[in-house]
Short mmCIF file of C-alpha atoms and ligand atoms in Angstrom, two decimals:
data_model
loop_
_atom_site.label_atom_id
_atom_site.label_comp_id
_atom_site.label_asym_id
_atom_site.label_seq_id
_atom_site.Cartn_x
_atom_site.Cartn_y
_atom_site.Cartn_z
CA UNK A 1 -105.14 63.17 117.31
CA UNK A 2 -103.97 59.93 119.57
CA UNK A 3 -101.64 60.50 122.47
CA UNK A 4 -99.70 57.87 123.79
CA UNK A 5 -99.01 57.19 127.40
CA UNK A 6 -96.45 54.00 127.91
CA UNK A 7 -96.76 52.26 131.27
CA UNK A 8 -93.72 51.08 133.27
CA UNK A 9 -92.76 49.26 136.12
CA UNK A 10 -90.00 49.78 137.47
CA UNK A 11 -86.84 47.41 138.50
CA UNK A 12 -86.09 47.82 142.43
CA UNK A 13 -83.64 50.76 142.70
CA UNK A 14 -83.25 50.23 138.44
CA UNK A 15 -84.28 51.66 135.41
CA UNK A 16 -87.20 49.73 133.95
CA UNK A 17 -86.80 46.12 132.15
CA UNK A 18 -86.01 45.23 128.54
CA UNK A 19 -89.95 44.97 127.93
CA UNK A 20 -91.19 48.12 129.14
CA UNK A 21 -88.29 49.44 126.79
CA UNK A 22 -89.16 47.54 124.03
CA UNK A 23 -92.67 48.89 124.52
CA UNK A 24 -91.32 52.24 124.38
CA UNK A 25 -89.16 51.92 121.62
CA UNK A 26 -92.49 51.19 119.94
CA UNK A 27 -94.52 54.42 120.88
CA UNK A 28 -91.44 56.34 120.14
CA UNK A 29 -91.27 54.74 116.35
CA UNK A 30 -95.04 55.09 115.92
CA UNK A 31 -95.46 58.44 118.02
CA UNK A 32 -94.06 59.71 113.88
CA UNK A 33 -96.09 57.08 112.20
CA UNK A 34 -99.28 58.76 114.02
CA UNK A 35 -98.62 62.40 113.04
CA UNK A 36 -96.34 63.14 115.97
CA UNK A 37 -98.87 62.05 118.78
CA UNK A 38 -97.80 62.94 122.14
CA UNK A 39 -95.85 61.00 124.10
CA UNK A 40 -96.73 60.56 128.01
CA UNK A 41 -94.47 58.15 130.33
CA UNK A 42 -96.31 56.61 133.55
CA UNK A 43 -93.69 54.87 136.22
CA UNK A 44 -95.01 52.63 138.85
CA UNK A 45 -92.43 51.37 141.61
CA UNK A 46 -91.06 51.77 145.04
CA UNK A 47 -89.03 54.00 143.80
CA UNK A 48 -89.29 55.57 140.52
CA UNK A 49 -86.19 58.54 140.37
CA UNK A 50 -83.84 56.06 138.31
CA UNK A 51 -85.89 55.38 136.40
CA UNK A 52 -87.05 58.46 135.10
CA UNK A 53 -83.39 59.76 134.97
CA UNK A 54 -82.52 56.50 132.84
CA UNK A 55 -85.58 57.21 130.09
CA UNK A 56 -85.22 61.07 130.56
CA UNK A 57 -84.17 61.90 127.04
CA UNK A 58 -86.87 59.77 125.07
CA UNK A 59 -89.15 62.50 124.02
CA UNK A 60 -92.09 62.19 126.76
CA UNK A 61 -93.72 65.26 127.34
CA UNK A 62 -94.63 64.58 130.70
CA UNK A 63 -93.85 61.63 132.94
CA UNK A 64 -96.26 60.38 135.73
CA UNK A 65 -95.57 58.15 138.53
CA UNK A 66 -97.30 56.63 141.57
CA UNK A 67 -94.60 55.69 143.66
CA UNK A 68 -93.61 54.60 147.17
CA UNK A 69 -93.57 51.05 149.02
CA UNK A 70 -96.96 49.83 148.29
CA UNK A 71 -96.26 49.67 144.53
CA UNK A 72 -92.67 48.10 144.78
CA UNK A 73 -94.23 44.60 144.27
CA UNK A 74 -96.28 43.10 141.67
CA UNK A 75 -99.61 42.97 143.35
CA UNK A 76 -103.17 43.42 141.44
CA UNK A 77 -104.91 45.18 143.57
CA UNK A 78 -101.87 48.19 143.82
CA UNK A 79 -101.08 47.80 140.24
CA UNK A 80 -104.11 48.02 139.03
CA UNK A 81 -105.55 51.29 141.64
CA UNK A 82 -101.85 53.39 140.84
CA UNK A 83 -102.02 52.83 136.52
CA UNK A 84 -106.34 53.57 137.16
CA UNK A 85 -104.81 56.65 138.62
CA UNK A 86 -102.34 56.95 136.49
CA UNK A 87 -104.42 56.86 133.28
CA UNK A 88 -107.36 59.10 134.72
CA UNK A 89 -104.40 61.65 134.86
CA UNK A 90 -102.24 61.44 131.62
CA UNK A 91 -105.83 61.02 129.72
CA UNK A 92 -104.15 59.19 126.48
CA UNK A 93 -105.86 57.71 123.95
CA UNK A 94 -103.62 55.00 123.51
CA UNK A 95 -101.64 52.95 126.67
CA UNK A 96 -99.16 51.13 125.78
CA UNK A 97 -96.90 48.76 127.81
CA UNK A 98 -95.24 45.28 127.67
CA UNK A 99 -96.97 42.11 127.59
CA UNK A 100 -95.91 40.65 130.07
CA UNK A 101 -97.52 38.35 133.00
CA UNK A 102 -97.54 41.32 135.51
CA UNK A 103 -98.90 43.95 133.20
CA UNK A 104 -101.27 41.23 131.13
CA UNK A 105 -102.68 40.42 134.30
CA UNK A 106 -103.80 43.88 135.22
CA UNK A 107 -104.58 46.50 132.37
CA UNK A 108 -107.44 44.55 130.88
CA UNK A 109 -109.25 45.02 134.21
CA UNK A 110 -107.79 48.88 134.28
CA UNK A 111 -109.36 48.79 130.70
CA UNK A 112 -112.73 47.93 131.91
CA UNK A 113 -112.78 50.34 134.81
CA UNK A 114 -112.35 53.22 132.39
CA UNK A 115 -114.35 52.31 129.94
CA UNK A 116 -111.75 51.15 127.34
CA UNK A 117 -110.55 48.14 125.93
CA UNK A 118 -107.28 46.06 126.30
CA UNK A 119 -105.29 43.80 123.58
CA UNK A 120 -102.69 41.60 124.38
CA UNK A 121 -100.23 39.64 122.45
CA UNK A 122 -99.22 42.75 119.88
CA UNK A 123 -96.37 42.45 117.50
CA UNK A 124 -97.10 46.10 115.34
CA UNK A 125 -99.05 48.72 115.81
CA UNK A 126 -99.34 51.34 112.50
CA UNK A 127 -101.84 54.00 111.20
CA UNK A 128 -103.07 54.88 108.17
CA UNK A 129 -105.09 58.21 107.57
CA UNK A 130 -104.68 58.34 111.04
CA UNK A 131 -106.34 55.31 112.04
CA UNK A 132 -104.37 52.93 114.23
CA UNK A 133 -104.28 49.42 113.79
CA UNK A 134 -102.64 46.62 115.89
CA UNK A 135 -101.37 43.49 114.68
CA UNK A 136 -101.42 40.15 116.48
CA UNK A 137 -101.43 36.30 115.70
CA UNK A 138 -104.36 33.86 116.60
CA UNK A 139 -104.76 30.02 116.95
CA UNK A 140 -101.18 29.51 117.84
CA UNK A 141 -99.26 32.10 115.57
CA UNK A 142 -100.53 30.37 112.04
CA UNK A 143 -102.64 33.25 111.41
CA UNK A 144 -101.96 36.80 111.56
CA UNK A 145 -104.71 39.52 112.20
CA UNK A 146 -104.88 43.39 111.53
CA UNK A 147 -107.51 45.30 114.50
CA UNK A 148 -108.76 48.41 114.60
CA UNK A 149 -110.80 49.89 117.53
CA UNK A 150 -113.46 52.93 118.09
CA UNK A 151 -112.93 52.80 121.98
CA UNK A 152 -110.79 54.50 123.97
CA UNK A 153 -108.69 54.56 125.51
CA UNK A 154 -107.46 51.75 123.96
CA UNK A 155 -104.41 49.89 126.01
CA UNK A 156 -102.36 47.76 123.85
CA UNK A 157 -99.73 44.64 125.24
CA UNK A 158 -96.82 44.50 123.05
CA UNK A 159 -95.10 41.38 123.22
CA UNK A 160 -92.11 41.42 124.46
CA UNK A 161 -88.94 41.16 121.86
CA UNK A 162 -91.20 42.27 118.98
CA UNK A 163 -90.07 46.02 119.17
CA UNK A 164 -86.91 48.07 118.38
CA UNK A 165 -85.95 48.31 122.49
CA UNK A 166 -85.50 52.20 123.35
CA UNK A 167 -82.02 53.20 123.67
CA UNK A 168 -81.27 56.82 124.77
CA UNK A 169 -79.25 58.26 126.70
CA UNK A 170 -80.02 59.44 130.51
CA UNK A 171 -80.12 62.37 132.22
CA UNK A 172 -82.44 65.06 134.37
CA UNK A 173 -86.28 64.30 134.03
CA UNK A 174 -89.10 66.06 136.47
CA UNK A 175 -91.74 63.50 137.74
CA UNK A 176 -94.95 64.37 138.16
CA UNK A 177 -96.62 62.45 141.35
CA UNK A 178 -99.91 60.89 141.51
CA UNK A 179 -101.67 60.39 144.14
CA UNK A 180 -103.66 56.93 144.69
CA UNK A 181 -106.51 56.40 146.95
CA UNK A 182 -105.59 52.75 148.56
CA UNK A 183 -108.30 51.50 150.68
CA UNK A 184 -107.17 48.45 153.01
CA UNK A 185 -108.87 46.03 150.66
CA UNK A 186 -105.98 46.52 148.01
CA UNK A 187 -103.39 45.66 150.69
CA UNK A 188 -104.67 42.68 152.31
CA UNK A 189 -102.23 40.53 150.11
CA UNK A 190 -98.74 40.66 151.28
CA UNK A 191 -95.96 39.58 149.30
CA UNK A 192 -93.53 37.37 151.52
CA UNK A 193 -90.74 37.30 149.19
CA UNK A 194 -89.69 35.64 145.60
CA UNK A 195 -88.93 32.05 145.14
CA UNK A 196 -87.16 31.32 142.26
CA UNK A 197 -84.40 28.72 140.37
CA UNK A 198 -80.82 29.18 140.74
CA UNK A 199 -79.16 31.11 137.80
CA UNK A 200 -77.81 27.83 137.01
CA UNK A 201 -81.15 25.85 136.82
CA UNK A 202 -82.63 28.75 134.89
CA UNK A 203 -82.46 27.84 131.10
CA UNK A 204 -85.45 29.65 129.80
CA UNK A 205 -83.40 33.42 128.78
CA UNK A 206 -85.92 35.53 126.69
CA UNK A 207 -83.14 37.80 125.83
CA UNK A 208 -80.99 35.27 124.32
CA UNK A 209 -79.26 35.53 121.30
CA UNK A 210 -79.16 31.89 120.51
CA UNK A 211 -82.80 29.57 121.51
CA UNK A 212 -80.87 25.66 121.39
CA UNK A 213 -83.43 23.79 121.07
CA UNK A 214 -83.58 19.75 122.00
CA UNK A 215 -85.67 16.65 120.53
CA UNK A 216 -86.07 13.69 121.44
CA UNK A 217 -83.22 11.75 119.33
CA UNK A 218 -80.69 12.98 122.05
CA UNK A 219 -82.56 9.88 123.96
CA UNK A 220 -82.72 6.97 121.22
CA UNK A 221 -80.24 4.21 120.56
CA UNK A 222 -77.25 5.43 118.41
CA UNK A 223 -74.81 3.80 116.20
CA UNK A 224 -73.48 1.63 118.92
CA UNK A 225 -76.93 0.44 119.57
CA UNK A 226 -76.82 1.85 122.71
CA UNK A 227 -78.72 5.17 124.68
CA UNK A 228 -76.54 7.60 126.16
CA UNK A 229 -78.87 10.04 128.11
CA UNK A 230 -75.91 10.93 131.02
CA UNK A 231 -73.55 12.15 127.72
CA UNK A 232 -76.96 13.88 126.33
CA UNK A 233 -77.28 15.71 129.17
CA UNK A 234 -73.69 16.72 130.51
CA UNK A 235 -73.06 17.89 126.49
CA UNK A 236 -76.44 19.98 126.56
CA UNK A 237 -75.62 21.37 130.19
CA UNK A 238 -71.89 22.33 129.42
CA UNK A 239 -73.17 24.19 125.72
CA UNK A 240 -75.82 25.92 127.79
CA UNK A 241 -73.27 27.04 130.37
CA UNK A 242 -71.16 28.32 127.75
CA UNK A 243 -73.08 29.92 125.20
CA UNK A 244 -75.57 31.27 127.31
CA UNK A 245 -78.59 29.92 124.99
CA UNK A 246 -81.96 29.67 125.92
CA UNK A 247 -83.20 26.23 125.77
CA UNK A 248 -85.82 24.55 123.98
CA UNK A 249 -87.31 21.52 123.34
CA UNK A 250 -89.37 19.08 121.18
CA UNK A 251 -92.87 18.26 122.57
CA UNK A 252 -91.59 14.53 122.39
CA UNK A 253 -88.58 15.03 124.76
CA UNK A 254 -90.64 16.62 127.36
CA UNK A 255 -93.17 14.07 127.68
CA UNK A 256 -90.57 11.77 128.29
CA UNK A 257 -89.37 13.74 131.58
CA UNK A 258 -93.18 13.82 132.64
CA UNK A 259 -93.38 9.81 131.91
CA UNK A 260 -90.97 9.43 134.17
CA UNK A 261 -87.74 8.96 132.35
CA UNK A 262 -85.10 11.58 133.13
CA UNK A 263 -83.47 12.58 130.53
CA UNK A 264 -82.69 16.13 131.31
CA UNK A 265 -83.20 17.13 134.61
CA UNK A 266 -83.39 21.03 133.99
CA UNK A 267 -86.20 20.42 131.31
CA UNK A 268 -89.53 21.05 132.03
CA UNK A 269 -92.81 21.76 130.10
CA UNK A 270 -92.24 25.02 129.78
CA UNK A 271 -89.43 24.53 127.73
CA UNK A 272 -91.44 23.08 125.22
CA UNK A 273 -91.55 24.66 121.55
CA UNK A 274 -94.36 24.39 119.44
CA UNK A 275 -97.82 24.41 118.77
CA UNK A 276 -98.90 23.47 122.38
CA UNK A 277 -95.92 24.64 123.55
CA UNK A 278 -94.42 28.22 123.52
CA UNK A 279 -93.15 30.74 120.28
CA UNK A 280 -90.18 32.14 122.06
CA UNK A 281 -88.33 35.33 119.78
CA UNK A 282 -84.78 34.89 119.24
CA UNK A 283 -82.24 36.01 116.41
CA UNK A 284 -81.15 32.54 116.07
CA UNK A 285 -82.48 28.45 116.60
CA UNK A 286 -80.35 25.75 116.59
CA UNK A 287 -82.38 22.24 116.68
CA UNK A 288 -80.67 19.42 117.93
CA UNK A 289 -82.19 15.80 117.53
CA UNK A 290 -85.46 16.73 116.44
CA UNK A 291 -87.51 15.89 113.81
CA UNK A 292 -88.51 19.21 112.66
CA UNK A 293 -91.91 18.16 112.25
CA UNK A 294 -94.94 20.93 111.50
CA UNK A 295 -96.34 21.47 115.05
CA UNK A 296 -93.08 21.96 116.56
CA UNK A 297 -91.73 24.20 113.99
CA UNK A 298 -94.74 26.52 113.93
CA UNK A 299 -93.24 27.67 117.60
CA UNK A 300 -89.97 28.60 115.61
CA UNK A 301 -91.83 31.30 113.81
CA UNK A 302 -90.02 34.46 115.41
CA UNK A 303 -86.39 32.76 114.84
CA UNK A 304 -85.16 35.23 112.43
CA UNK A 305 -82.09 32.53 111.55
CA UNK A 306 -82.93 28.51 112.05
CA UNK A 307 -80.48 25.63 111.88
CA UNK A 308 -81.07 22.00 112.82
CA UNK A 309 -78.58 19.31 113.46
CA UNK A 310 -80.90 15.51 112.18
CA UNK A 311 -79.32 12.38 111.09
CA UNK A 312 -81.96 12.65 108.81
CA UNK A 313 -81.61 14.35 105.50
CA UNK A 314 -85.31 14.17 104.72
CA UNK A 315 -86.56 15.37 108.08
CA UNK A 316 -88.71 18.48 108.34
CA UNK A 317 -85.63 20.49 108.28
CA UNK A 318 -84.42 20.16 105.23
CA UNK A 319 -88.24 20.15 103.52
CA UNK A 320 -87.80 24.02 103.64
CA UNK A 321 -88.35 24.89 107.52
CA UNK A 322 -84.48 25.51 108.14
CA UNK A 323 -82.05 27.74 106.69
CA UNK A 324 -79.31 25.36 107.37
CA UNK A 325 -79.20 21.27 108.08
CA UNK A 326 -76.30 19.81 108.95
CA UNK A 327 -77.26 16.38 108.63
CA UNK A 328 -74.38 15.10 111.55
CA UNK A 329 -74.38 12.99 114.44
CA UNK A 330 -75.42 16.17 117.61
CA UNK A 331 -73.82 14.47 119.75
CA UNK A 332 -69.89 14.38 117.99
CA UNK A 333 -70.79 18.09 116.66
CA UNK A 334 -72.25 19.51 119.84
CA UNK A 335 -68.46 17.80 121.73
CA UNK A 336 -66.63 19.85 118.85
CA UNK A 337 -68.75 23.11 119.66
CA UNK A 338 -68.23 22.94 123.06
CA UNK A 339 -64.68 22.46 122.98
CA UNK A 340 -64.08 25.38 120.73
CA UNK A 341 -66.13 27.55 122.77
CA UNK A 342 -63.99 26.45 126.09
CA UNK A 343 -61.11 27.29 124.01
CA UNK A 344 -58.93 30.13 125.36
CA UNK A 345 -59.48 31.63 122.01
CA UNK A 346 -63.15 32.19 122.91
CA UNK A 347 -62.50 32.93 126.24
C1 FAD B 401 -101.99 18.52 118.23
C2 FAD B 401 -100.49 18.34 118.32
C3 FAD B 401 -99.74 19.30 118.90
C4 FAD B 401 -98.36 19.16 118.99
N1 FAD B 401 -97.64 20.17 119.57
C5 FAD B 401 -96.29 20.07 119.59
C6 FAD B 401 -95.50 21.11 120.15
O1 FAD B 401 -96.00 22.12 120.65
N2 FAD B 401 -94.15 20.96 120.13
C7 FAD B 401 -93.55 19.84 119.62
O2 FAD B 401 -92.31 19.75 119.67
N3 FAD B 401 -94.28 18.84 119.12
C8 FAD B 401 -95.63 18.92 119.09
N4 FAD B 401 -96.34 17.88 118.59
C9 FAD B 401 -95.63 16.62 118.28
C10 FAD B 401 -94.88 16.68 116.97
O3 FAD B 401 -95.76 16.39 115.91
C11 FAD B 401 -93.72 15.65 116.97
O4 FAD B 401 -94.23 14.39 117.36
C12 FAD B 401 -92.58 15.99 117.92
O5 FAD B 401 -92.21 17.33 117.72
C13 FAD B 401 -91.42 15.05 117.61
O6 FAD B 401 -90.35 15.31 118.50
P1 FAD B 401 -88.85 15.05 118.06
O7 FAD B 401 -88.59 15.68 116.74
O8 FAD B 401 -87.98 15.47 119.21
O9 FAD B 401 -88.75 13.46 118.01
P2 FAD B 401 -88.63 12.45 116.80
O10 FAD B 401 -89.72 12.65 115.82
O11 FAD B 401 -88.49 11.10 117.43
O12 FAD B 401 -87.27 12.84 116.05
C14 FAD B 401 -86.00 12.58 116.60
C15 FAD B 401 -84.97 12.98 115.55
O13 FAD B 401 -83.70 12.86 116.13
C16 FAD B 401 -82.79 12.45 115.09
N5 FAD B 401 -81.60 11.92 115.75
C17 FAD B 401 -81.45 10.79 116.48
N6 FAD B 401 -80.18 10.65 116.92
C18 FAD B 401 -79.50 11.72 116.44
C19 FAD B 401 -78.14 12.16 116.54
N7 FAD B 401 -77.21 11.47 117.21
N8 FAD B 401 -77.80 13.31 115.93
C20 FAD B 401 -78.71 14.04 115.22
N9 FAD B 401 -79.99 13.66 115.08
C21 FAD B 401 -80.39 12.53 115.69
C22 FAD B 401 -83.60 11.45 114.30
O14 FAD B 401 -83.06 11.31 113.00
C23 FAD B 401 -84.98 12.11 114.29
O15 FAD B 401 -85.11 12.95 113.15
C24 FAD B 401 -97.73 18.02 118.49
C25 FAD B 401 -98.50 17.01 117.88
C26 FAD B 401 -99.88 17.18 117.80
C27 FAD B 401 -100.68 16.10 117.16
#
């Protein structure tokens, strides 16, 4: 029978992060759907207690951890030695943890040092007659594939927002220490500190309810015959501020910024949706002056709800890859959304 151990980080002095829950609300759903397989928690972090306490009610039998200041930052060599250890000790079958860049980075080499084998980029994992199969999507999410593997253990990336996230409540848990054998070569990278954009600059939100995404109409002459970028942007930047949306964007708008022509200054390639671009999860989409065409809209393919505002009824939109079109001028509806959400009423 397959036991399960699920690998978490931890947060500094914090429980772990939405994906390492989301990877556990995943073992926990399928710990039934394999005949009740065991269910193992391994915590790596400066300090793991919280942690523990916060996930001590979801079922684990046991819960591992190599702790203390050598693992508190994301480093490859550490990461990698404490879940080797880690592993070696809870002896699963099956590891599972989030997909994401820290832990994508690392357990495919942890994989090869115990003789396993690692896949990332997994949306389900099921069993049938107790074999265990993963799912995940190839040449940029047009094609889905089922996998099964002989090897173990077998340590399986789920991406992140793909699972039911684990919700429990917290309480006292026991913590089993492991110890790891660091020789000086896994410490001679020091990590000097964290540079990243101000919350205001930061408009990429995984955890987003709404992903607003932008094309490149919010740049092109309107009715008066005239661009209006500066309006573009201040309308896009008050929404965002607002709503608290993710943003988005055609491939089209972006490589205007890179040409040269600011249009939005927080917009960057990595906001790009799309074929070459990213396939973001949200429960909603709302496109804004974009043409809706197929290589964008194949990055929309985890929006469970999609609406577009085009000037265009006979866009891509409205040929069946929205749920809604409001075929309206973005910029008078996104004024009118904004000002009801700065209403007091919304307040
Ligand atoms: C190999 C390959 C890969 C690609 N990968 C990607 C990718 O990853 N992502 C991606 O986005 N594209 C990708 N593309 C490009 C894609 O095919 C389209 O060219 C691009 O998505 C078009 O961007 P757009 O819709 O913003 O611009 P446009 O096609 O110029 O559309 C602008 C839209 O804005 C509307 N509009 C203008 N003013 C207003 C207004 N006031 N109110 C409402 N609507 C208005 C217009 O009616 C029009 O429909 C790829 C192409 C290829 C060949």
């Amino acid at each position: 029978m397959e036991t399960i151990l699920v690998l978490a980080p931890t947060e500094p002095h914090g429980p772990p992060g939405r994906p390492a829950l989301d990877a556990l609300g995943a073992a926990k759903d399928r710990g039934a759907v394999l005949g009740g397989a065991d269910l193992r928690v391994g915590l790596v972090g400066g300090s793991v207690q919280p942690a523990a306490r916060s996930i001590a009610t979801c079922g684990a039998k046991q819960i591992f951890a190599a702790a203390g200041p050598d693992f508190s930052q994301p480093r490859y060599a550490t990461d990698a030695a404490a879940t080797e250890a880690v592993c070696r000790v809870a002896a699963t079958s099956l590891v599972l943890a989030a997909g994401t860049a820290r832990w994508s980075r690392v357990l495919p080499g942890v994989a090869q040092r115990l003789g396993g084998r690692a896949d990332t980029h997994v949306t389900n994992i099921s069993a049938d007659c107790g074999k265990v199969s993963v799912n995940r999507w190839f040449y940029r999410q047009r094609m889905e594939a089922v996998l099964q593997r002989g090897q173990r253990p077998w340590f399986i990336l789920v991406d992140p927002g793909s699972q039911p996230v684990w919700r429990g409540d917290a309480g006292n848990a026991t913590v089993e220490t492991v110890a790891v054998d660091l020789p000086a070569s896994c410490q001679r990278t020091t990590v000097l500190g964290v540079r990243e954009p101000t919350a205001a600059a930061q408009t990429i939100r995984p955890d987003a309810e709404l992903l607003f995404v932008t094309g490149a109409g919010w740049t092109k002459k309107q009715a008066d015959g005239q661009t209006h970028a500066v309006e573009a942007e201040e309308l896009i930047r008050i929404f965002l501020q607002l709503s608290r949306a993710s943003l988005g964007s055609s491939k089209s708008l972006v490589d205007l910024s890179g040409e040269g022509q600011a249009v939005l200054s927080f917009l960057s390639h990595l906001n790009q949706i799309g074929q070459t671009g990213a396939t973001p999860r949200h429960p909603k989409g709302l496109s804004t002056c974009c043409h809706g065409e197929e290589p964008h809209t194949v990055g929309w393919r985890f929006i469970n709800e999609r609406r577009a505002i085009s000037l265009d009824p006979n866009c891509g939109w409205a040929r069946g890859k929205a749920d809604v079109l409001y075929v309206a001028d973005a910029f008078a509806v996104m004024a009118k959304v904004n000002e009801l959400l700065a209403s007091p009423a919304n307040a």
